[in-house]
mmCIF file of C-alpha atoms in Angstrom:
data_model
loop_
_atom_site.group_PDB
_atom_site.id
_atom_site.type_symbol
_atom_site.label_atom_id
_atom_site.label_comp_id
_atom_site.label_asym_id
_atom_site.label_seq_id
_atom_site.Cartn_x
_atom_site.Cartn_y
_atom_site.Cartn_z
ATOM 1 C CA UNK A 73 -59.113 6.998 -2.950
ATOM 2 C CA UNK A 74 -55.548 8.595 -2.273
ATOM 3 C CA UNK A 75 -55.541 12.198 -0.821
ATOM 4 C CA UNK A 76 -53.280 15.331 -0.923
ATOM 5 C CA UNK A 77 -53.179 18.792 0.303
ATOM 6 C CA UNK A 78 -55.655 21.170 -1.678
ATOM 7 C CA UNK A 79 -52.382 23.696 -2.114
ATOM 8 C CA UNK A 80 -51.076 21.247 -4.769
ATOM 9 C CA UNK A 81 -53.164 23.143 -6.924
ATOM 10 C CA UNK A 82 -54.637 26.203 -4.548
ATOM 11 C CA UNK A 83 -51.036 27.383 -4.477
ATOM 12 C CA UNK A 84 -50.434 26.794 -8.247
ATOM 13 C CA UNK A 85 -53.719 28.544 -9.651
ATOM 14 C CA UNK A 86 -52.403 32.043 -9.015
ATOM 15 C CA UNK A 87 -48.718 31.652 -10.544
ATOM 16 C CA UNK A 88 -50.779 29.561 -13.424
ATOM 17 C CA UNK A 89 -52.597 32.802 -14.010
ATOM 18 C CA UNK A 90 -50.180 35.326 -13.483
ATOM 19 C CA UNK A 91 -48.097 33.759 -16.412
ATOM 20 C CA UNK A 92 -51.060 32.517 -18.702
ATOM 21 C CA UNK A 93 -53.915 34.417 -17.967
ATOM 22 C CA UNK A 94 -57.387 33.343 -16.340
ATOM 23 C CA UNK A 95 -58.743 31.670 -19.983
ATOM 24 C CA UNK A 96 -55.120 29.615 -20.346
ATOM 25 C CA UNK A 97 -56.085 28.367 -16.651
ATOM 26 C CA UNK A 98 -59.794 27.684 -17.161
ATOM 27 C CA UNK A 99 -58.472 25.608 -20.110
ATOM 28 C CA UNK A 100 -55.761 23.779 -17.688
ATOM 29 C CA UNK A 101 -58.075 23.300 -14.942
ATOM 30 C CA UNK A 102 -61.113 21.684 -17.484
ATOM 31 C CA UNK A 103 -57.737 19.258 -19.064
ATOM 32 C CA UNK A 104 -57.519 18.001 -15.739
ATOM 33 C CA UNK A 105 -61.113 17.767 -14.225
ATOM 34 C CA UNK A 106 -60.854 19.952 -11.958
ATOM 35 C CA UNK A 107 -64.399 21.665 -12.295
ATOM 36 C CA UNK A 108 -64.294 23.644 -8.848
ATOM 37 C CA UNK A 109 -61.222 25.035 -6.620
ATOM 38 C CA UNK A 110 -60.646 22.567 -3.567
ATOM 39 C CA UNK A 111 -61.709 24.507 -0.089
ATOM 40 C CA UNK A 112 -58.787 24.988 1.275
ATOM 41 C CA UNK A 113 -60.668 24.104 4.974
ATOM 42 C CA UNK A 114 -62.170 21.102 3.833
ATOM 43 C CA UNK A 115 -58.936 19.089 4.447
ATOM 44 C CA UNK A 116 -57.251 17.077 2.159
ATOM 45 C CA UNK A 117 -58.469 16.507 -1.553
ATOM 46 C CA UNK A 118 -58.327 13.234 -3.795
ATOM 47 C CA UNK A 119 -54.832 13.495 -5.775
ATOM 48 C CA UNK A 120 -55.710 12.546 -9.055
ATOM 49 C CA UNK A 121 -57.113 16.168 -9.912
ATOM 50 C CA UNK A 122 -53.850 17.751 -8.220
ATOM 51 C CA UNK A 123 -51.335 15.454 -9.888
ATOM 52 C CA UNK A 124 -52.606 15.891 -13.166
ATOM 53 C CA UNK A 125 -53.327 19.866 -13.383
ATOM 54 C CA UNK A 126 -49.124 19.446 -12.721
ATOM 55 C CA UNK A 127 -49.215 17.301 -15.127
ATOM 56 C CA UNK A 128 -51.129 19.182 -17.828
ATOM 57 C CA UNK A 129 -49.045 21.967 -16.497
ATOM 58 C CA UNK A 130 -45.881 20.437 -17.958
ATOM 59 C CA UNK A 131 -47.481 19.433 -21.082
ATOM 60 C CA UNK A 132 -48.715 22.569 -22.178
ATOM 61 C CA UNK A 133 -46.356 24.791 -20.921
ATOM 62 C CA UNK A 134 -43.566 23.195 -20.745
ATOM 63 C CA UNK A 135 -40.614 25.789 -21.161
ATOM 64 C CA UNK A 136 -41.794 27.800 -17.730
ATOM 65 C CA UNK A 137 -43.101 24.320 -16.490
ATOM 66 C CA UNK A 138 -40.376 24.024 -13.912
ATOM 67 C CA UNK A 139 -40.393 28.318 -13.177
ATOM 68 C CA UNK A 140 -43.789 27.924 -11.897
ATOM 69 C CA UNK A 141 -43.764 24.968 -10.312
ATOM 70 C CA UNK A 142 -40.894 26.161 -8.139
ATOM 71 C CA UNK A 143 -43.070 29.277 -7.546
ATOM 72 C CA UNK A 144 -46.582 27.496 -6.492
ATOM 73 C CA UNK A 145 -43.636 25.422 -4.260
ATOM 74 C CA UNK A 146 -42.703 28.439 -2.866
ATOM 75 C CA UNK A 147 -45.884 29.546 -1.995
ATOM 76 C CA UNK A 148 -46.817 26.651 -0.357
ATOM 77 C CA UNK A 149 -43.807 26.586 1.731
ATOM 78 C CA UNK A 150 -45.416 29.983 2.913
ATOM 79 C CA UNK A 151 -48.667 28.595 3.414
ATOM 80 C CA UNK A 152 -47.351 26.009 5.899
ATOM 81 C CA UNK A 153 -45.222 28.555 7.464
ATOM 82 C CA UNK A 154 -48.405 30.999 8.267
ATOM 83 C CA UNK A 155 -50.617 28.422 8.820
ATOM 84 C CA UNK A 156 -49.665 24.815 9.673
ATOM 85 C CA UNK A 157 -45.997 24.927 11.856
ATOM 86 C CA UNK A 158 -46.877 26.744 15.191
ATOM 87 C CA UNK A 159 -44.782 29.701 15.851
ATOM 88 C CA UNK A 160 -43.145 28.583 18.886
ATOM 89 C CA UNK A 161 -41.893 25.148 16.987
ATOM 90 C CA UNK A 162 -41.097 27.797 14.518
ATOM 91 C CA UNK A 163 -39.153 30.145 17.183
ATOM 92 C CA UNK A 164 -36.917 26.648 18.230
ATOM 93 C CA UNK A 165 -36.153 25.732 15.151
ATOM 94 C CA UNK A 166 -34.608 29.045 14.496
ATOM 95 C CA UNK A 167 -32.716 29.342 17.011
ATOM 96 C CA UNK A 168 -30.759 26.067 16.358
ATOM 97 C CA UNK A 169 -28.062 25.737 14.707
ATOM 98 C CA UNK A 170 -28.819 23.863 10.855
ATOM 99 C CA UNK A 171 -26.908 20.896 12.451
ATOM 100 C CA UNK A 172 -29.216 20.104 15.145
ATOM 101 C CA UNK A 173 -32.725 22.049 13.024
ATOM 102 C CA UNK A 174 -32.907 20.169 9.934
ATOM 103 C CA UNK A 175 -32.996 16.752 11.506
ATOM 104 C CA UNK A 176 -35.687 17.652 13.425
ATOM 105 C CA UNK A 177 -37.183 19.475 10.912
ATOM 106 C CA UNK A 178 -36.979 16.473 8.652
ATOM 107 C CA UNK A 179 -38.433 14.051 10.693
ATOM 108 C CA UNK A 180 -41.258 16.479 10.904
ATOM 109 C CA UNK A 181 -41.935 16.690 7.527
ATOM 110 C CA UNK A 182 -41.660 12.575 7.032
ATOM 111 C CA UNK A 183 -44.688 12.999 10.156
ATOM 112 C CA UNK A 184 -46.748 14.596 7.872
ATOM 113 C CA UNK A 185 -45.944 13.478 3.874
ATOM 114 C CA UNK A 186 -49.437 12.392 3.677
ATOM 115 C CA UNK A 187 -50.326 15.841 2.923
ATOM 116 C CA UNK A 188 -47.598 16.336 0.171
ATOM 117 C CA UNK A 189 -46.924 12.857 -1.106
ATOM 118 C CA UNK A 190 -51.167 10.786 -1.740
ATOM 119 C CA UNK A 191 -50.537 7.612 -2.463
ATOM 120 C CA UNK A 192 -46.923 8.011 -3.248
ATOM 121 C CA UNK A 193 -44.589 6.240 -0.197
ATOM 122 C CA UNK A 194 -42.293 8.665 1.327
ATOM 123 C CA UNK A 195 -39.272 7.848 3.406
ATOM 124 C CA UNK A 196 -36.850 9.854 4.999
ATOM 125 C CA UNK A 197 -33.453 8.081 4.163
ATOM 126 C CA UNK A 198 -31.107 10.391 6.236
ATOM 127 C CA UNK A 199 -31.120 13.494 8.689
ATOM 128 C CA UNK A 200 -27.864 14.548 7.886
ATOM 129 C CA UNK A 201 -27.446 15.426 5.301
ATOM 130 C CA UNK A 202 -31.112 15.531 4.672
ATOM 131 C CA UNK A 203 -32.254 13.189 2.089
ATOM 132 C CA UNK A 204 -36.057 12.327 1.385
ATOM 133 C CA UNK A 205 -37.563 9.648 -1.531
ATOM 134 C CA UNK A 206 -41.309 9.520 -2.723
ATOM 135 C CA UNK A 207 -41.633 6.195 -4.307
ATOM 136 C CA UNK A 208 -44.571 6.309 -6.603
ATOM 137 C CA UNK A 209 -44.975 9.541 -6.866
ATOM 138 C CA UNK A 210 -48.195 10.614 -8.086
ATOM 139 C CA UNK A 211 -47.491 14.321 -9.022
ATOM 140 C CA UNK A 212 -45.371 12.631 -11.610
ATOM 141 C CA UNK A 213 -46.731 8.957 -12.333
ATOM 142 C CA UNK A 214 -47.017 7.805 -16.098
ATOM 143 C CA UNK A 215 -44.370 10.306 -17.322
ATOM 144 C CA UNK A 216 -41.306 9.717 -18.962
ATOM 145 C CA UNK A 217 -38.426 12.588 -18.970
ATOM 146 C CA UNK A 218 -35.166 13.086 -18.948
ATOM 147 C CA UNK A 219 -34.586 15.198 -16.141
ATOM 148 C CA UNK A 220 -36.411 15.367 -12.658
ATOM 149 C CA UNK A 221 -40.017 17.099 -12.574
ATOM 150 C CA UNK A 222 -40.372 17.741 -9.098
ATOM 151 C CA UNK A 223 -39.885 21.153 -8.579
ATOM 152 C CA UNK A 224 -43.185 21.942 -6.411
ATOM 153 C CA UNK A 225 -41.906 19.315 -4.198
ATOM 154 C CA UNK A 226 -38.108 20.732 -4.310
ATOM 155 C CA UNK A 227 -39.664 23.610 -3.835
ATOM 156 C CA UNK A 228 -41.646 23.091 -0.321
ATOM 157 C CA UNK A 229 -38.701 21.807 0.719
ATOM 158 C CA UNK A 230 -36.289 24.715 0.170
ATOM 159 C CA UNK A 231 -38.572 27.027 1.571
ATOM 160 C CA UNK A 232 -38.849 25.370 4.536
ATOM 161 C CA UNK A 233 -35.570 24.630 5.456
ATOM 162 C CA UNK A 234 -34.144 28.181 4.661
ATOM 163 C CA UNK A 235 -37.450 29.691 6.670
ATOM 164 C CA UNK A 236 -36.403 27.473 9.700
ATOM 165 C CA UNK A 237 -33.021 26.316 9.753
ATOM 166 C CA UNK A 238 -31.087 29.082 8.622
ATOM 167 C CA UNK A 239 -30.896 30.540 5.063
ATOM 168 C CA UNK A 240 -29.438 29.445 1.598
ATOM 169 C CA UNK A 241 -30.717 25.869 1.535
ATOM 170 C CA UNK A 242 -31.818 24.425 -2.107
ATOM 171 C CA UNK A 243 -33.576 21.085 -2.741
ATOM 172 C CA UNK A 244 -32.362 19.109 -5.779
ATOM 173 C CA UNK A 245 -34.227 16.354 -6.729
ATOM 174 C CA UNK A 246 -31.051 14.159 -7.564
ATOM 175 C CA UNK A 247 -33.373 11.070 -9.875
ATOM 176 C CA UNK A 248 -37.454 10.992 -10.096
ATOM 177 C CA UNK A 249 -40.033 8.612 -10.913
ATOM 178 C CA UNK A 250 -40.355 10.165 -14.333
ATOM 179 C CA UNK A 251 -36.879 8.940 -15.448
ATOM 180 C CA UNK A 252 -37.353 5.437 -14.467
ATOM 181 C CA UNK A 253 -35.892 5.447 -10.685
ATOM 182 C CA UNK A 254 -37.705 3.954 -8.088
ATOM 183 C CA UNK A 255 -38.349 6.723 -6.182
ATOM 184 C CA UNK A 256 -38.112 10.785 -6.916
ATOM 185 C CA UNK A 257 -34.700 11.738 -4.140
ATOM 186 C CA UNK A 258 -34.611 14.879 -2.621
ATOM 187 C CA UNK A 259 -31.267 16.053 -1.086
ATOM 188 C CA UNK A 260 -30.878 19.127 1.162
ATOM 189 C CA UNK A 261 -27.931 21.438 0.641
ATOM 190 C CA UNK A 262 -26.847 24.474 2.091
ATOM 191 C CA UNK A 263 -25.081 26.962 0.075
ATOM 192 C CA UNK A 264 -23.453 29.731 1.630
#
């Protein structure tokens, strides 16, 4: 059984019901069999619950779909900030420049994908410029789109990055699973 952090879906509950409501959420959450809230200190969580409240996410909702997963991204970025990244690795980081912070940074989070990524296979492809794939990806398995879905992963990712290696960084997610590529591919860039 494949596990993933419990704030793929602690982290999106709120936004979910900020924007739909508790009932719209209790419907979501019952569409995806997930009958009780992971504990967040219980550790990691099987994915199958997580990957498809995104997924039942996207299917009813799918105008804001991308909106709120880049918030409940966000948030989760903030999570690992407070709680996970000790503030002197934190302190570092900031006070290298983005050249020498996001490779390290990087390699950091390719340490610890099994949190993010379940039984999706991540690999960091380059440092600089920053370039991550999850082949497999189980946030987004079995769909079929046009455009990239990964925006609670882009997310994460952004919020990192601008947190600890200096500000204006975006994620795009350049192809995804979802379209028919091999693996969903993240790129860093820094704007500004």
């Amino acid at each position: 059984m494949a596990k993933i952090g419990p704030n793929a879906i602690l982290q999106l509950v709120p936004v979910l019901e900020d924007a739909a409501g508790p009932d719209t959420v209790a419907h979501m959450l019952a569409l995806a069999g997930v009958s009780n809230l992971p504990d967040p200190g219980a550790g990691l969580m099987e994915e199958a619950p997580a990957a498809r409240l995104h997924q039942v996410m996207r299917a009813e909702m799918p105008d804001v779909a991308p909106m709120l997963a880049d918030a409940a991204g966000r948030r989760t970025g903030d999570y690992i900030l407070a709680n996970r990244i000790p503030p002197a690795a934190q302190a570092v980081l900031k006070c290298l420049p983005a050249r020498l912070a996001a490779p390290i940074l990087a390699k950091a989070v390719a340490k610890h994908a099994w949190t993010f990524c379940g039984s999706g296979v991540f690999r960091l492809v380059s440092t600089w410029p920053v370039v991550f794939e999850i082949a497999d990806n189980p946030v987004v398995r079995g769909e079929h789109t046009a455009t990239p879905l990964c925006h609670w992963h882009a997310a994460v990712f952004a919020r990192l990055f601008s947190a600890l290696c200096g500000p204006g960084w975006r994620c795009v997610e350049m192809h995804c699973c979802a379209q028919g590529a091999d693996a969903c591919r993240f790129e860093m860039v820094r704007t500004g």
